[in-house]
GROMACS .gro file of C-alpha atoms in nm:
model
  248
    1UNK     CA    1   4.103  -0.974   5.182
    2UNK     CA    2   4.220  -0.712   4.932
    3UNK     CA    3   3.997  -0.407   4.887
    4UNK     CA    4   4.071  -0.230   4.560
    5UNK     CA    5   3.724  -0.090   4.488
    6UNK     CA    6   3.554  -0.010   4.820
    7UNK     CA    7   3.801   0.256   4.952
    8UNK     CA    8   3.785   0.472   4.638
    9UNK     CA    9   3.404   0.449   4.643
   10UNK     CA   10   3.401   0.564   5.006
   11UNK     CA   11   3.632   0.852   4.918
   12UNK     CA   12   3.400   0.953   4.633
   13UNK     CA   13   3.100   0.941   4.867
   14UNK     CA   14   3.274   1.161   5.125
   15UNK     CA   15   3.368   1.405   4.851
   16UNK     CA   16   3.002   1.419   4.746
   17UNK     CA   17   2.897   1.480   5.108
   18UNK     CA   18   3.135   1.776   5.130
   19UNK     CA   19   3.042   1.918   4.790
   20UNK     CA   20   2.673   1.911   4.879
   21UNK     CA   21   2.742   2.023   5.235
   22UNK     CA   22   2.517   1.748   5.369
   23UNK     CA   23   2.449   1.798   5.739
   24UNK     CA   24   2.528   1.448   5.860
   25UNK     CA   25   2.431   1.343   6.211
   26UNK     CA   26   2.557   1.000   6.314
   27UNK     CA   27   2.482   0.848   6.654
   28UNK     CA   28   2.551   0.501   6.790
   29UNK     CA   29   2.826   0.412   6.543
   30UNK     CA   30   3.022   0.266   6.836
   31UNK     CA   31   2.766  -0.015   6.849
   32UNK     CA   32   2.909  -0.165   6.528
   33UNK     CA   33   3.165  -0.424   6.642
   34UNK     CA   34   3.523  -0.362   6.532
   35UNK     CA   35   3.575  -0.733   6.466
   36UNK     CA   36   3.351  -1.029   6.389
   37UNK     CA   37   3.027  -1.063   6.202
   38UNK     CA   38   2.717  -0.850   6.247
   39UNK     CA   39   2.395  -0.774   6.062
   40UNK     CA   40   2.294  -0.411   6.007
   41UNK     CA   41   1.919  -0.396   5.946
   42UNK     CA   42   1.806  -0.056   5.817
   43UNK     CA   43   1.478   0.108   5.732
   44UNK     CA   44   1.444   0.193   5.364
   45UNK     CA   45   1.326   0.534   5.240
   46UNK     CA   46   1.571   0.611   4.957
   47UNK     CA   47   1.766   0.455   4.672
   48UNK     CA   48   2.079   0.595   4.843
   49UNK     CA   49   2.026   0.428   5.181
   50UNK     CA   50   2.307   0.178   5.136
   51UNK     CA   51   2.557   0.466   5.118
   52UNK     CA   52   2.442   0.620   5.444
   53UNK     CA   53   2.387   0.293   5.628
   54UNK     CA   54   2.742   0.195   5.538
   55UNK     CA   55   2.864   0.535   5.657
   56UNK     CA   56   2.725   0.450   6.001
   57UNK     CA   57   2.993   0.180   6.033
   58UNK     CA   58   3.287   0.406   5.947
   59UNK     CA   59   3.399   0.475   6.305
   60UNK     CA   60   3.445   0.101   6.361
   61UNK     CA   61   3.650   0.074   6.043
   62UNK     CA   62   3.412  -0.179   5.892
   63UNK     CA   63   3.311  -0.226   5.528
   64UNK     CA   64   2.949  -0.334   5.498
   65UNK     CA   65   2.853  -0.600   5.242
   66UNK     CA   66   2.500  -0.517   5.132
   67UNK     CA   67   2.244  -0.758   5.000
   68UNK     CA   68   2.098  -0.614   4.679
   69UNK     CA   69   1.885  -0.741   4.393
   70UNK     CA   70   2.087  -0.926   4.132
   71UNK     CA   71   1.981  -0.695   3.848
   72UNK     CA   72   2.209  -0.427   3.997
   73UNK     CA   73   2.501  -0.668   3.957
   74UNK     CA   74   2.417  -0.720   3.589
   75UNK     CA   75   2.421  -0.347   3.508
   76UNK     CA   76   2.722  -0.244   3.299
   77UNK     CA   77   2.812   0.042   3.535
   78UNK     CA   78   2.698  -0.065   3.881
   79UNK     CA   79   2.775  -0.435   3.830
   80UNK     CA   80   3.156  -0.413   3.841
   81UNK     CA   81   3.136  -0.179   4.141
   82UNK     CA   82   2.899  -0.406   4.333
   83UNK     CA   83   3.113  -0.711   4.267
   84UNK     CA   84   3.431  -0.520   4.349
   85UNK     CA   85   3.287  -0.415   4.685
   86UNK     CA   86   3.190  -0.778   4.749
   87UNK     CA   87   2.822  -0.706   4.800
   88UNK     CA   88   2.583  -1.000   4.792
   89UNK     CA   89   2.340  -1.046   4.499
   90UNK     CA   90   1.984  -1.147   4.582
   91UNK     CA   91   1.792  -1.353   4.331
   92UNK     CA   92   1.435  -1.353   4.459
   93UNK     CA   93   1.358  -1.660   4.251
   94UNK     CA   94   1.640  -1.849   4.424
   95UNK     CA   95   1.669  -1.684   4.762
   96UNK     CA   96   1.828  -1.980   4.938
   97UNK     CA   97   2.159  -1.923   4.762
   98UNK     CA   98   2.168  -1.554   4.856
   99UNK     CA   99   2.082  -1.637   5.215
  100UNK     CA  100   2.358  -1.899   5.231
  101UNK     CA  101   2.610  -1.651   5.090
  102UNK     CA  102   2.516  -1.395   5.355
  103UNK     CA  103   2.545  -1.647   5.640
  104UNK     CA  104   2.883  -1.759   5.506
  105UNK     CA  105   3.002  -1.396   5.498
  106UNK     CA  106   2.885  -1.343   5.856
  107UNK     CA  107   3.069  -1.652   5.972
  108UNK     CA  108   3.385  -1.518   5.807
  109UNK     CA  109   3.351  -1.209   6.023
  110UNK     CA  110   3.191  -0.973   5.771
  111UNK     CA  111   2.931  -0.706   5.845
  112UNK     CA  112   2.627  -0.762   5.623
  113UNK     CA  113   2.375  -0.486   5.548
  114UNK     CA  114   2.009  -0.573   5.494
  115UNK     CA  115   1.691  -0.376   5.423
  116UNK     CA  116   1.433  -0.610   5.579
  117UNK     CA  117   1.138  -0.411   5.444
  118UNK     CA  118   1.259  -0.542   5.102
  119UNK     CA  119   1.137  -0.232   4.918
  120UNK     CA  120   1.134   0.143   4.980
  121UNK     CA  121   0.859   0.258   5.213
  122UNK     CA  122   0.649   0.517   5.030
  123UNK     CA  123   0.485   0.617   5.360
  124UNK     CA  124   0.831   0.669   5.517
  125UNK     CA  125   0.715   0.460   5.811
  126UNK     CA  126   0.858   0.118   5.896
  127UNK     CA  127   0.675  -0.153   5.702
  128UNK     CA  128   0.636  -0.517   5.799
  129UNK     CA  129   0.979  -0.683   5.798
  130UNK     CA  130   1.092  -1.000   5.625
  131UNK     CA  131   1.254  -1.239   5.872
  132UNK     CA  132   1.568  -1.314   5.668
  133UNK     CA  133   1.788  -1.066   5.859
  134UNK     CA  134   1.688  -1.218   6.192
  135UNK     CA  135   1.729  -1.576   6.073
  136UNK     CA  136   2.079  -1.518   5.934
  137UNK     CA  137   2.186  -1.344   6.256
  138UNK     CA  138   2.062  -1.643   6.453
  139UNK     CA  139   2.221  -1.900   6.224
  140UNK     CA  140   2.558  -1.723   6.220
  141UNK     CA  141   2.531  -1.633   6.592
  142UNK     CA  142   2.612  -1.264   6.535
  143UNK     CA  143   2.451  -0.946   6.674
  144UNK     CA  144   2.165  -0.778   6.490
  145UNK     CA  145   2.176  -0.397   6.487
  146UNK     CA  146   1.884  -0.173   6.386
  147UNK     CA  147   1.979   0.134   6.180
  148UNK     CA  148   1.744   0.429   6.126
  149UNK     CA  149   1.795   0.664   5.832
  150UNK     CA  150   1.610   0.990   5.781
  151UNK     CA  151   1.637   1.272   5.531
  152UNK     CA  152   1.776   1.050   5.256
  153UNK     CA  153   1.433   1.042   5.090
  154UNK     CA  154   1.476   1.412   5.009
  155UNK     CA  155   1.759   1.324   4.768
  156UNK     CA  156   1.606   1.032   4.578
  157UNK     CA  157   1.311   0.810   4.660
  158UNK     CA  158   1.044   0.608   4.489
  159UNK     CA  159   0.789   0.809   4.292
  160UNK     CA  160   0.982   1.137   4.312
  161UNK     CA  161   1.238   1.300   4.080
  162UNK     CA  162   1.603   1.270   4.175
  163UNK     CA  163   1.749   1.577   4.347
  164UNK     CA  164   2.106   1.450   4.382
  165UNK     CA  165   2.249   1.802   4.368
  166UNK     CA  166   2.037   1.925   4.659
  167UNK     CA  167   2.261   2.108   4.908
  168UNK     CA  168   2.263   2.145   5.289
  169UNK     CA  169   2.019   1.856   5.344
  170UNK     CA  170   2.022   1.716   5.698
  171UNK     CA  171   2.078   1.338   5.701
  172UNK     CA  172   2.028   1.139   6.022
  173UNK     CA  173   2.192   0.799   6.083
  174UNK     CA  174   2.110   0.628   6.414
  175UNK     CA  175   2.268   0.291   6.495
  176UNK     CA  176   2.084   0.110   6.772
  177UNK     CA  177   2.217  -0.121   7.041
  178UNK     CA  178   2.294  -0.476   6.924
  179UNK     CA  179   2.023  -0.735   6.970
  180UNK     CA  180   2.144  -1.076   7.089
  181UNK     CA  181   1.978  -1.335   6.863
  182UNK     CA  182   2.026  -1.605   7.127
  183UNK     CA  183   1.782  -1.421   7.354
  184UNK     CA  184   1.492  -1.490   7.116
  185UNK     CA  185   1.332  -1.828   7.051
  186UNK     CA  186   1.299  -1.802   6.674
  187UNK     CA  187   1.331  -1.578   6.372
  188UNK     CA  188   0.978  -1.442   6.402
  189UNK     CA  189   1.027  -1.332   6.763
  190UNK     CA  190   1.360  -1.170   6.676
  191UNK     CA  191   1.202  -0.995   6.376
  192UNK     CA  192   0.927  -0.857   6.599
  193UNK     CA  193   1.189  -0.720   6.840
  194UNK     CA  194   1.384  -0.572   6.549
  195UNK     CA  195   1.074  -0.396   6.417
  196UNK     CA  196   0.995  -0.253   6.762
  197UNK     CA  197   1.346  -0.113   6.801
  198UNK     CA  198   1.372   0.006   6.442
  199UNK     CA  199   1.038   0.188   6.467
  200UNK     CA  200   1.151   0.358   6.789
  201UNK     CA  201   1.475   0.472   6.623
  202UNK     CA  202   1.293   0.605   6.315
  203UNK     CA  203   1.047   0.789   6.541
  204UNK     CA  204   1.344   0.945   6.723
  205UNK     CA  205   1.509   1.047   6.397
  206UNK     CA  206   1.186   1.206   6.274
  207UNK     CA  207   1.121   1.381   6.605
  208UNK     CA  208   1.471   1.530   6.628
  209UNK     CA  209   1.513   1.618   6.260
  210UNK     CA  210   1.607   1.988   6.228
  211UNK     CA  211   1.397   2.070   5.918
  212UNK     CA  212   1.019   2.088   5.902
  213UNK     CA  213   0.851   2.091   5.560
  214UNK     CA  214   0.592   2.342   5.450
  215UNK     CA  215   0.357   2.361   5.154
  216UNK     CA  216   0.457   2.152   4.851
  217UNK     CA  217   0.772   2.036   5.032
  218UNK     CA  218   0.561   1.837   5.280
  219UNK     CA  219   0.574   1.531   5.053
  220UNK     CA  220   0.872   1.386   5.245
  221UNK     CA  221   0.699   1.401   5.584
  222UNK     CA  222   0.479   1.107   5.698
  223UNK     CA  223   0.107   1.167   5.706
  224UNK     CA  224   0.084   1.107   6.082
  225UNK     CA  225   0.326   1.398   6.135
  226UNK     CA  226   0.124   1.632   5.915
  227UNK     CA  227   0.302   1.562   5.588
  228UNK     CA  228   0.153   1.464   5.255
  229UNK     CA  229   0.331   1.128   5.211
  230UNK     CA  230   0.094   0.837   5.148
  231UNK     CA  231  -0.049   0.664   5.452
  232UNK     CA  232   0.068   0.303   5.500
  233UNK     CA  233  -0.261   0.187   5.348
  234UNK     CA  234  -0.224   0.414   5.045
  235UNK     CA  235   0.139   0.307   5.007
  236UNK     CA  236   0.038  -0.059   5.010
  237UNK     CA  237  -0.208   0.010   4.728
  238UNK     CA  238   0.059   0.192   4.527
  239UNK     CA  239   0.289  -0.110   4.571
  240UNK     CA  240   0.020  -0.360   4.477
  241UNK     CA  241   0.150  -0.607   4.213
  242UNK     CA  242   0.032  -0.515   3.866
  243UNK     CA  243  -0.023  -0.149   3.944
  244UNK     CA  244   0.185   0.079   3.721
  245UNK     CA  245   0.315   0.414   3.839
  246UNK     CA  246   0.521   0.658   3.630
  247UNK     CA  247   0.839   0.653   3.845
  248UNK     CA  248   0.817   0.332   4.045
   0.00000   0.00000   0.00000
């Protein structure tokens, strides 16, 4: 399969990392299989998470095909890039087609990236997960890997201004051990196991993160760790359908 778009995009991302002197910490990248299909299931705290989740697969030499809402594919700038990188559009009104495309990609030996929380977590804690990632891993008989990202919310997240030129920001990427979908009776049981492991990885990333916020900068720290981010209950209210927020 020819790759004319993805390699230059990766090069541009690495150039950005160097220019901003991002302090990247990647652990567990060896868990991503070098061949064959796999599902990477990441927490979601930033609009940039797909870049860093994909970076977690670099040591295995894999290009991750992310599932993303179809509106991104219709954009005049991002659309050609998304299609060129062979990402998978998700039409929430016709999800069966997107799901089938992802399973087909997995069976062809692709690595598919999924954000099973579906939307960015305003509380920066792991939300309830949709079971699509687990079901496609089971149907394609491929491993399911949890991926924890932390620090990415400091660059660009929901409800906050973009700070894409922020320098020296620590970014943590933890890739967990593969989960064998055959060891779980159904998609719901596998999703529950995924959430347990993903939560543990996110807790580890938060616990070991080198920066601690103070004063107004505490917005990116979860409330249970002393930050001023919304609690899960407050976040759910902010995400309630029909509620309008200035930068949502």
